[in-house]
Structures are given as structure tokens and as C-alpha cells.
Coordinates of C-alpha atoms in Angstrom, one line a residue:
C1 CA 116.2 96.4 118.7
P2 CA 114.7 99.9 119.1
L3 CA 111.6 98.6 117.1
G4 CA 111.0 95.7 119.4
P5 CA 111.5 91.9 119.1
A6 CA 113.5 91.0 115.9
L7 CA 112.3 88.3 113.4
L8 CA 114.1 85.1 112.6
F9 CA 115.3 84.9 108.8
V10 CA 117.2 82.3 106.8
K11 CA 120.1 83.2 104.6
T12 CA 120.0 80.7 101.7
S13 CA 122.9 79.9 99.1
Q14 CA 122.0 78.6 95.8
G15 CA 121.9 75.0 95.3
R16 CA 121.8 74.5 98.9
E17 CA 118.7 73.4 100.8
E18 CA 119.6 74.4 104.2
G19 CA 120.4 78.0 105.1
R20 CA 121.8 79.7 108.2
R21 CA 119.3 81.4 110.5
F22 CA 119.5 84.9 111.8
Y23 CA 117.9 87.6 113.7
A24 CA 117.1 91.0 112.2
C25 CA 114.9 94.1 112.7
S26 CA 111.3 93.1 112.2
A27 CA 110.5 96.5 110.4
C28 CA 113.7 97.7 108.5
R29 CA 114.8 95.6 105.6
D30 CA 117.7 98.1 105.2
R31 CA 120.7 97.9 107.6
K32 CA 121.2 101.6 107.2
D33 CA 117.9 102.3 109.2
C34 CA 118.5 99.5 111.7
N35 CA 121.8 97.5 111.9
F36 CA 120.5 94.7 114.3
F37 CA 122.0 91.5 113.4
Q38 CA 122.6 88.2 115.2
W39 CA 122.9 84.6 114.0
E40 CA 120.6 82.2 115.7
D41 CA 123.4 80.2 117.1
E42 CA 125.6 83.0 118.1
K43 CA 126.8 83.4 121.9
V44 CA 126.3 87.1 122.7
S45 CA 128.7 88.5 125.3
E46 CA 127.5 90.5 128.4
A47 CA 129.3 93.4 127.2
R48 CA 127.5 93.2 123.7
L49 CA 124.2 92.8 125.5
A50 CA 124.9 95.9 127.7
A51 CA 125.7 98.0 124.7
R52 CA 122.7 96.8 122.9
E53 CA 120.4 97.9 125.8
E54 CA 122.2 101.3 125.9
Y55 CA 121.7 101.8 122.3
N56 CA 118.0 101.0 122.5
R57 CA 117.6 103.3 125.3
N58 CA 119.2 106.2 123.4
H59 CA 116.9 105.4 120.4
Q60 CA 113.5 106.1 122.4
P61 CA 111.3 109.3 121.9
S62 CA 112.3 112.4 123.9
F63 CA 109.0 112.3 125.6
T64 CA 106.6 109.5 126.7
H65 CA 103.0 109.6 125.3
R66 CA 101.7 110.7 128.7
Q67 CA 104.0 113.7 128.4
N68 CA 103.0 114.4 125.0
V69 CA 99.4 114.5 126.1
E70 CA 100.2 116.9 129.0
R71 CA 102.2 119.0 126.4
Y72 CA 99.3 119.1 123.9
K73 CA 96.9 120.2 126.8
N74 CA 99.4 123.2 127.3
F75 CA 99.9 123.9 123.7
V76 CA 96.2 124.4 123.0
L77 CA 95.8 126.9 125.9
L78 CA 98.5 129.1 124.2
P79 CA 97.4 132.1 122.0
L80 CA 97.6 131.5 118.1
S81 CA 100.7 133.7 118.1
K82 CA 102.6 131.5 120.5
R83 CA 101.8 128.2 118.8
R84 CA 104.9 127.0 117.0
F85 CA 105.9 123.6 115.6
C86 CA 109.5 122.6 115.0
Q87 CA 109.7 121.4 111.3
E88 CA 113.0 120.0 111.8
C89 CA 112.2 118.0 115.0
Q90 CA 108.6 117.5 114.0
Q91 CA 107.6 118.6 117.3
L92 CA 104.9 120.9 118.9
L93 CA 106.9 123.6 120.9
L94 CA 106.1 125.3 124.1
P95 CA 107.4 129.0 124.6
V96 CA 110.2 127.9 126.9
E97 CA 111.6 125.7 124.1
W98 CA 111.9 128.2 121.4
E99 CA 115.4 129.0 122.4
K100 CA 116.6 125.6 122.1
H101 CA 115.3 125.4 118.6
S102 CA 116.1 128.8 117.5
D103 CA 118.3 127.8 114.4
H104 CA 115.4 125.4 113.2
Q105 CA 112.7 126.1 110.6
F106 CA 109.2 126.9 112.3
L107 CA 105.7 126.9 111.4
C108 CA 104.0 129.6 113.4
D109 CA 100.4 130.4 114.2
V110 CA 99.5 126.7 114.3
S111 CA 95.5 126.6 114.2
S112 CA 93.2 124.2 115.8
A113 CA 92.3 123.0 112.4
Q114 CA 96.0 122.1 111.6
L115 CA 96.2 120.3 115.0
K116 CA 93.1 118.1 114.1
S117 CA 95.0 117.1 110.8
P118 CA 98.3 116.0 112.0
S119 CA 99.0 113.9 108.8
Q120 CA 99.2 117.2 107.0
L121 CA 101.4 118.9 109.4
L122 CA 103.9 116.1 109.8
Y123 CA 106.4 115.2 106.9
P124 CA 105.4 111.8 105.6
L125 CA 108.2 109.2 106.4
E126 CA 108.4 107.7 102.8
N127 CA 110.8 104.8 103.3
K128 CA 108.7 102.2 101.4
K129 CA 109.6 99.2 103.4
T130 CA 109.5 100.7 107.0
N131 CA 107.1 103.5 107.3
A132 CA 105.9 104.2 103.6
Q133 CA 103.3 106.9 104.8
Y134 CA 101.6 107.2 101.6
L135 CA 98.5 109.0 102.8
F136 CA 95.0 108.2 101.3
A137 CA 93.6 110.8 99.0
D138 CA 90.6 112.5 100.2
R139 CA 88.4 110.5 97.7
S140 CA 89.5 107.2 98.9
C141 CA 89.4 108.2 102.5
Q142 CA 85.9 109.3 102.2
F143 CA 84.9 106.4 100.2
L144 CA 86.3 104.1 103.1
L145 CA 84.4 105.8 105.7
N146 CA 81.1 105.9 103.9
L147 CA 81.4 102.3 103.3
I148 CA 82.4 101.4 106.9
I149 CA 79.3 103.4 108.1
D150 CA 76.9 101.9 105.3
L151 CA 78.1 98.4 106.4
G152 CA 76.9 99.2 110.0
F153 CA 80.3 99.4 111.7
R154 CA 80.7 101.9 114.5
R155 CA 84.4 101.2 115.6
V156 CA 87.5 101.3 113.4
L157 CA 90.8 99.7 114.3
S158 CA 93.0 102.0 112.2
V159 CA 96.3 100.0 111.8
G160 CA 98.7 102.3 109.7
T161 CA 95.8 104.3 108.4
P162 CA 96.4 107.7 110.1
R163 CA 94.3 109.7 107.7
L164 CA 91.3 107.6 108.1
H165 CA 91.8 107.8 111.9
E166 CA 92.0 111.5 111.5
M167 CA 88.9 111.9 109.4
I168 CA 87.0 110.0 111.9
Q169 CA 88.2 112.1 114.9
S170 CA 87.6 115.3 113.0
K171 CA 83.8 114.3 112.3
A172 CA 83.1 113.1 115.8
S173 CA 84.3 116.4 117.1
L174 CA 82.3 118.6 114.8
E175 CA 79.1 116.4 114.4
E176 CA 77.1 115.5 117.5
D177 CA 75.2 112.5 115.8
F178 CA 78.5 111.0 114.5
R179 CA 78.7 107.7 116.1
V180 CA 81.8 106.2 114.7
R181 CA 85.0 105.7 116.8
S182 CA 88.5 104.8 115.9
L183 CA 91.7 103.5 117.4
L184 CA 95.1 104.3 115.7
L185 CA 97.8 101.6 115.8
D186 CA 100.9 102.9 114.1
I187 CA 104.7 102.7 114.3
D188 CA 105.1 106.6 114.0
F189 CA 105.4 107.9 117.5
R190 CA 105.0 111.5 116.4
Y191 CA 101.0 111.1 116.5
S192 CA 101.3 110.6 120.1
Q193 CA 101.6 114.4 120.1
F194 CA 98.1 114.8 118.9
Y195 CA 96.0 111.8 120.5
T196 CA 95.4 110.6 123.8
E197 CA 96.4 107.0 125.1
D198 CA 92.7 106.0 124.2
E199 CA 93.1 107.2 120.6
F200 CA 96.5 106.1 119.6
C201 CA 98.9 103.2 120.5
H202 CA 102.6 103.1 119.2
Y203 CA 102.5 99.7 117.5
N204 CA 104.8 97.8 115.3
M205 CA 102.5 95.6 112.6
F206 CA 105.5 93.6 111.7
N207 CA 105.9 91.8 115.2
H208 CA 102.5 92.5 116.8
Y209 CA 104.5 94.7 119.3
F210 CA 102.8 97.3 121.6
F211 CA 105.7 99.9 122.6
G212 CA 103.5 100.9 125.4
G213 CA 103.5 97.4 127.1
E214 CA 100.4 95.9 128.9
A215 CA 98.7 99.2 129.2
A216 CA 98.6 99.8 125.5
H217 CA 97.7 96.2 124.8
E218 CA 94.8 96.4 127.2
T219 CA 93.5 99.7 125.5
C220 CA 93.5 97.7 122.2
R221 CA 91.7 94.8 123.9
K222 CA 89.0 97.2 125.4
F223 CA 88.3 98.9 122.1
L224 CA 87.6 95.6 120.5
N225 CA 85.3 94.6 123.3
Q226 CA 82.4 95.9 121.6
D227 CA 79.5 97.5 123.7
N228 CA 75.9 97.9 122.7
D229 CA 76.4 95.9 119.3
E230 CA 79.0 98.5 118.0
R231 CA 80.3 96.4 115.3
V232 CA 84.1 96.7 114.8
I233 CA 86.2 96.5 111.6
M234 CA 89.9 96.5 111.1
V235 CA 91.3 98.7 108.2
T236 CA 95.1 98.4 107.7
D237 CA 97.4 100.0 104.9
P238 CA 100.8 98.5 105.4
P239 CA 104.0 99.4 103.7
F240 CA 104.1 97.5 100.2
G241 CA 107.7 96.5 100.9
G242 CA 106.8 94.8 104.0
L243 CA 106.7 91.0 104.4
V244 CA 103.3 89.5 103.9
E245 CA 103.9 86.7 106.2
A246 CA 105.0 88.9 109.1
L247 CA 102.0 91.2 108.7
A248 CA 99.6 88.2 108.4
S249 CA 101.0 86.8 111.7
S250 CA 100.3 90.2 113.5
F251 CA 96.8 90.6 111.8
K252 CA 95.9 87.0 113.0
K253 CA 96.9 88.0 116.6
L254 CA 94.8 91.2 116.4
M255 CA 91.8 88.9 115.1
A256 CA 92.5 86.5 118.1
M257 CA 92.2 89.4 120.5
W258 CA 88.8 90.3 118.9
K259 CA 87.6 86.8 119.3
E260 CA 88.7 86.7 123.0
T261 CA 86.6 89.6 124.0
E262 CA 83.3 87.9 123.0
K263 CA 81.9 85.4 125.4
E264 CA 80.0 83.3 122.7
G265 CA 79.2 83.1 119.1
R266 CA 82.5 83.9 117.3
N267 CA 84.0 80.5 117.1
N268 CA 84.0 80.3 113.4
Q269 CA 84.0 84.0 112.6
E270 CA 87.0 86.4 111.6
M271 CA 87.1 90.1 112.6
P272 CA 86.0 92.0 109.7
M273 CA 88.9 93.3 107.9
F274 CA 90.0 95.6 104.9
W275 CA 93.6 95.1 103.9
I276 CA 94.7 97.5 101.4
F277 CA 97.6 96.4 99.3
P278 CA 98.6 96.0 95.5
Y279 CA 96.9 93.4 93.6
F280 CA 100.0 91.6 92.7
F281 CA 100.0 90.3 96.3
E282 CA 96.9 88.6 95.9
S283 CA 98.2 85.0 95.9
R284 CA 100.3 85.8 99.0
I285 CA 97.3 87.2 101.1
L286 CA 95.0 84.4 100.1
E287 CA 97.7 81.9 101.2
F288 CA 97.4 83.3 104.7
F289 CA 93.7 84.5 104.5
P290 CA 91.9 81.9 102.2
S291 CA 88.5 83.8 103.2
F292 CA 89.4 87.0 101.8
S293 CA 88.7 88.2 98.1
M294 CA 90.0 91.3 96.2
M295 CA 87.7 94.2 95.3
D296 CA 88.3 96.2 91.9
Y297 CA 88.1 99.6 93.8
Q298 CA 91.3 101.5 93.1
V299 CA 92.9 103.1 96.2
D300 CA 94.9 106.3 95.5
Y301 CA 97.2 108.5 97.5
D302 CA 97.9 112.1 97.8
N303 CA 101.7 111.9 98.0
H304 CA 102.4 109.2 95.6
A305 CA 103.1 110.1 91.9
L306 CA 101.8 106.9 90.5
Y307 CA 99.0 105.6 92.7
K308 CA 96.5 107.9 91.4
H309 CA 92.9 106.9 90.2
G310 CA 91.6 107.8 86.8
K311 CA 95.0 107.2 85.0
T312 CA 95.0 104.5 82.1
G313 CA 96.9 101.4 81.5
R314 CA 99.9 100.8 83.6
R315 CA 99.6 104.3 85.2
Q316 CA 96.6 103.2 87.2
S317 CA 96.8 102.6 91.0
P318 CA 97.6 98.9 91.5
V319 CA 96.3 99.3 95.2
R320 CA 93.2 97.3 96.0
I321 CA 90.9 96.3 99.1
F322 CA 91.3 92.9 100.2
T323 CA 88.5 91.8 102.6
N324 CA 86.7 88.9 104.3
L325 CA 83.3 90.5 104.0
T326 CA 80.9 89.2 101.4
P327 CA 81.9 90.7 98.0
S328 CA 78.3 91.8 97.1
M329 CA 78.1 93.9 100.1
I330 CA 81.1 96.0 98.8
V331 CA 79.0 98.7 96.7
L332 CA 81.6 100.4 94.5
P333 CA 80.7 104.0 93.0
V334 CA 79.1 103.6 89.4
E335 CA 80.0 107.3 88.7
E336 CA 83.8 106.4 89.1
G337 CA 83.2 103.5 86.4
Y338 CA 82.3 100.3 88.5
R339 CA 79.4 98.1 87.6
F340 CA 77.7 95.2 89.2
C341 CA 78.4 91.7 87.9
A342 CA 75.4 89.6 88.4
V343 CA 77.2 86.3 87.7
C344 CA 80.2 87.1 89.9
Q345 CA 77.8 88.9 92.5
R346 CA 80.3 91.7 93.0
Y347 CA 81.1 95.1 91.8
V348 CA 83.8 95.3 89.2
S349 CA 85.8 97.8 87.1
S350 CA 83.7 98.5 83.8
G351 CA 86.8 97.5 81.7
N352 CA 86.7 94.0 83.6
Q353 CA 84.5 91.9 81.3
H354 CA 83.1 88.6 82.3
C355 CA 85.1 85.5 80.9
E356 CA 82.6 82.9 79.8
I357 CA 85.4 80.2 80.1
C358 CA 86.7 81.3 83.4
N359 CA 83.3 82.1 84.4
S360 CA 84.7 85.1 86.3
C361 CA 85.6 88.7 85.9
T362 CA 89.3 88.0 85.5
S363 CA 91.2 91.5 85.3
K364 CA 93.1 92.6 88.1
D365 CA 94.4 96.0 86.7
G366 CA 91.4 97.6 85.3
R367 CA 92.1 96.8 81.7
R368 CA 90.2 94.0 79.7
W369 CA 92.1 90.7 79.8
K370 CA 92.0 88.0 77.1
H371 CA 91.7 84.3 77.6
C372 CA 94.6 82.1 76.7
A373 CA 93.4 78.5 75.8
L374 CA 96.8 77.2 76.2
C375 CA 97.4 78.6 79.7
K376 CA 93.7 77.8 80.5
K377 CA 93.3 81.3 82.1
C378 CA 93.0 85.0 81.3
V379 CA 96.2 87.1 80.9
K380 CA 97.0 90.6 80.5
P381 CA 96.4 92.2 77.0
S382 CA 99.9 92.8 76.4
W383 CA 101.1 89.3 77.0
F384 CA 101.6 86.5 74.3
H385 CA 102.0 82.9 74.5
C386 CA 105.6 81.9 74.5
S387 CA 106.1 78.2 73.5
N388 CA 109.6 78.1 75.1
C389 CA 108.2 79.1 78.5
N390 CA 104.9 77.2 77.9
C391 CA 103.1 80.3 79.4
C392 CA 101.9 84.0 78.5
A393 CA 104.5 86.8 79.0
L394 CA 105.5 90.1 77.4
Q395 CA 106.7 89.8 73.9
N396 CA 110.5 90.9 74.7
H397 CA 110.7 88.9 77.7
T398 CA 113.6 86.7 78.7
C399 CA 112.7 83.1 78.6
E400 CA 112.8 81.1 81.8
K401 CA 114.4 78.1 80.1
T402 CA 117.4 80.1 79.4
G403 CA 117.8 81.7 82.9
A404 CA 119.1 80.1 86.1
G405 CA 116.9 77.7 88.1
C406 CA 115.6 78.3 91.6
Y407 CA 117.9 80.2 94.0
V408 CA 117.4 77.8 97.0
C409 CA 117.7 74.2 95.2
G410 CA 119.0 75.2 91.8
K411 CA 116.2 73.3 89.9
A412 CA 114.4 74.7 87.0
G413 CA 110.6 75.2 86.8
H414 CA 109.8 77.3 89.9
K415 CA 111.0 80.3 91.8
R416 CA 112.4 80.8 95.3
S417 CA 109.1 81.6 96.7
T418 CA 107.4 78.4 95.6
C419 CA 110.4 76.2 96.4
P420 CA 109.3 72.6 97.9
S421 CA 112.6 72.5 99.8
L422 CA 111.7 75.8 101.2
S423 CA 108.0 75.0 102.3
S424 CA 109.1 71.6 103.6
A425 CA 111.7 73.4 105.8

């Protein structure tokens, strides 16, 4: 489809172990965004294949990355009064193109500072499953960059983190002694208007697809091939509605690229990584990356109403940093309410009290959790033990025993995601 190779899914029916397999778009869960669909065992006619190729061709960007780089060079040579940005087409305009966009909304007098901050110039794409451009607030972005520098990293593979990449690029152009470099991999091709082919690769993180082909793949490989002991870290902030399994598969391939660049000494090592994702995906992430642990730091976003730092209770940002680095190395700011737990050997939220029974700081959401002797674990303060479900839940919940069983096999006691039939298949 226009977003690269499709993924293979399975359509299940309740009570039946086997489902029918089909291909669909790797990035778009909504058919309105991409209507690609094909049963795995379906015979596709030549006419339909030709129509699909034609459709894919028609859904490619107007300009190539190289053309956009040349256009940018011409754009910055224009006097301020002739620098226009079409807000409707999200495109930098050269004077010869003005007439074609005459009935569109313009942004005039685009300054050099605005060109260095494209994430503020472009409209965020807020489809939560495909693009979900909820952009880091300055507080979180600055914290991440300071942490990266303090840990001794000099190269950042920015996968879906345009604002972090932008901050690094901006500092590198303004500060002579700033040594950190960044390569942005992002599905949003609009960024090709502002960055060269060495600074940006059009990339789909759901299927590890480089739209620029072998040349873009080589750009990424070269960037990961650290010179002069410049250590590399990957920072990624995927759409929260994305499939963890597909993301993990792509990230493992990027890690393998990193491992291949070193001649020796990396056999049992993983590329250092920060995966920024909501805390309730912890078990899914650890399933694919057992070496990862979750930090208590709350990541907040400029353009998301709920994901803000400093709110209380359920209003706090649920977004955290998952990393394969040693937790004690991740120093969290004391002035923002974090403290070091000597037993856990990591920084935790001040409300996250150490449980002597679990022997861990167990809270995930910043509130103080309570230990349930029957569940043999700590639970949220608003939860109570239910004798029907034999576990803790909200007081006004619907008991599992009265509900339907697993969607795949129809049996009670587990959900679809943990169905034994599904995992054995």
C-alpha cells in the first residue's frame, strides 16, 4: 500500500481457535485512512494489481526528498517578504507557485527561526493510531536531551521524535562546542522540506520500511556506525494506538543494524534505547524486551490536553520512559518531585512508597499504591478486593464471572490477549 509492505493479521471468531488470515496496512488501523485489504489465500488478478500500483503511485508526495532539499536552498535565499508557507498544503512556496495557491491560507514572512522549528510550523497530525504527533513539551524535551548528554551519548537515532531532533539540530547550529548529532526517522514526509538526506529518512516504524530505499537504509546504517567512540542511543515515541508487536519487530531490526556496524564486542549487547509509551503497556513491552525497565518520569506533551505533568490523580500523564540502561543511571529531577530509592536503586516519584512485602516501589501512576494480601501484590488506591473475581478492581466494576469468556476460545478465566490457543498458533 502507499505506506509500504502490509502486515499479516488474523480475523478470529468467538469460540473458534483458527481464524482467517489477511493483509492490511501496517500503519493505519482505520480503513478510512488506508483501505488496503487482501485475504492471505486470495488470488489477485492482474487488473487489480495494476490498479493497486497506479493507486500507490498517485498517493506519493508531490516532490522527492532531493527536490525538497533543492527547494529549501532556494527558499532561504529569498528576502523575508517573499517567504511564504501554504498552510493548506503544508508546503514552503517559491514565488512562481504563489498563483497556484492563491485561494489558500498563507503564512507570510517565514523567519529563519521558524524554519529551524518545523514542528511548530507544521500542523500536528493527530490520528492517534497512525501519526499521533503529540509533541514533547519543552520540559520533557530538554530533560531527555540533558539526560542523553550526561550519559555520554553523542548520536541520537530519533524515531518519531521530531521535536527532540529539532532541538538537537538547533543547538548544533548555534553552539560551536555542541557535539550531539541526530538522525530523524519519521513517517511524516513533510519534514523532508527542512532536512537534508543525512538528517531525515522517511520511515515507517510499523514495518521497518525506508521509503527512500537502499540509499536511506545506508544513511541509517552509517549513522549507527559510531566513529571516535561516539556512543549511539535510540529514542522513540510511537503512536500509543500502534501495535506493540509490530513496533518491537522494527526496533529489533534497528538494533540488529547497530550490532552489525561493530566488528567486535557487541555480541551480547543491545543498542541503548528510550522507548516512550504509556505505563499500562509495560507487560507488553517487557514481553518483547525483557531487559527493559520502566522509569517513573512523567513525559508530557504540548498539544495533548491530558498528558501534562504536575496534574494529580488520573489527570497525570501516564507516559513513561522504558529503557535497557541500568535504572540507577537515570537521574530524575528532585525539584520535580522525584527521589532515589536506595533499595530499588532507582529514582522514583515521591508518592511511590517502597513496599516491604513486594520489596519494590510498586506505584505506576505517581500515587501511593496499597498492598493486597489476597492478590499478593500492590494495587491502585481506588481498587478493592472482589471475592467474585478473586482479584482487585474498582468498586463499581462488572464482575468477570458474569461476563463472556475469551473471545478466541470462549473459555472463562483469561482475555483474548493471553489466550493459550492464540499463543500456540
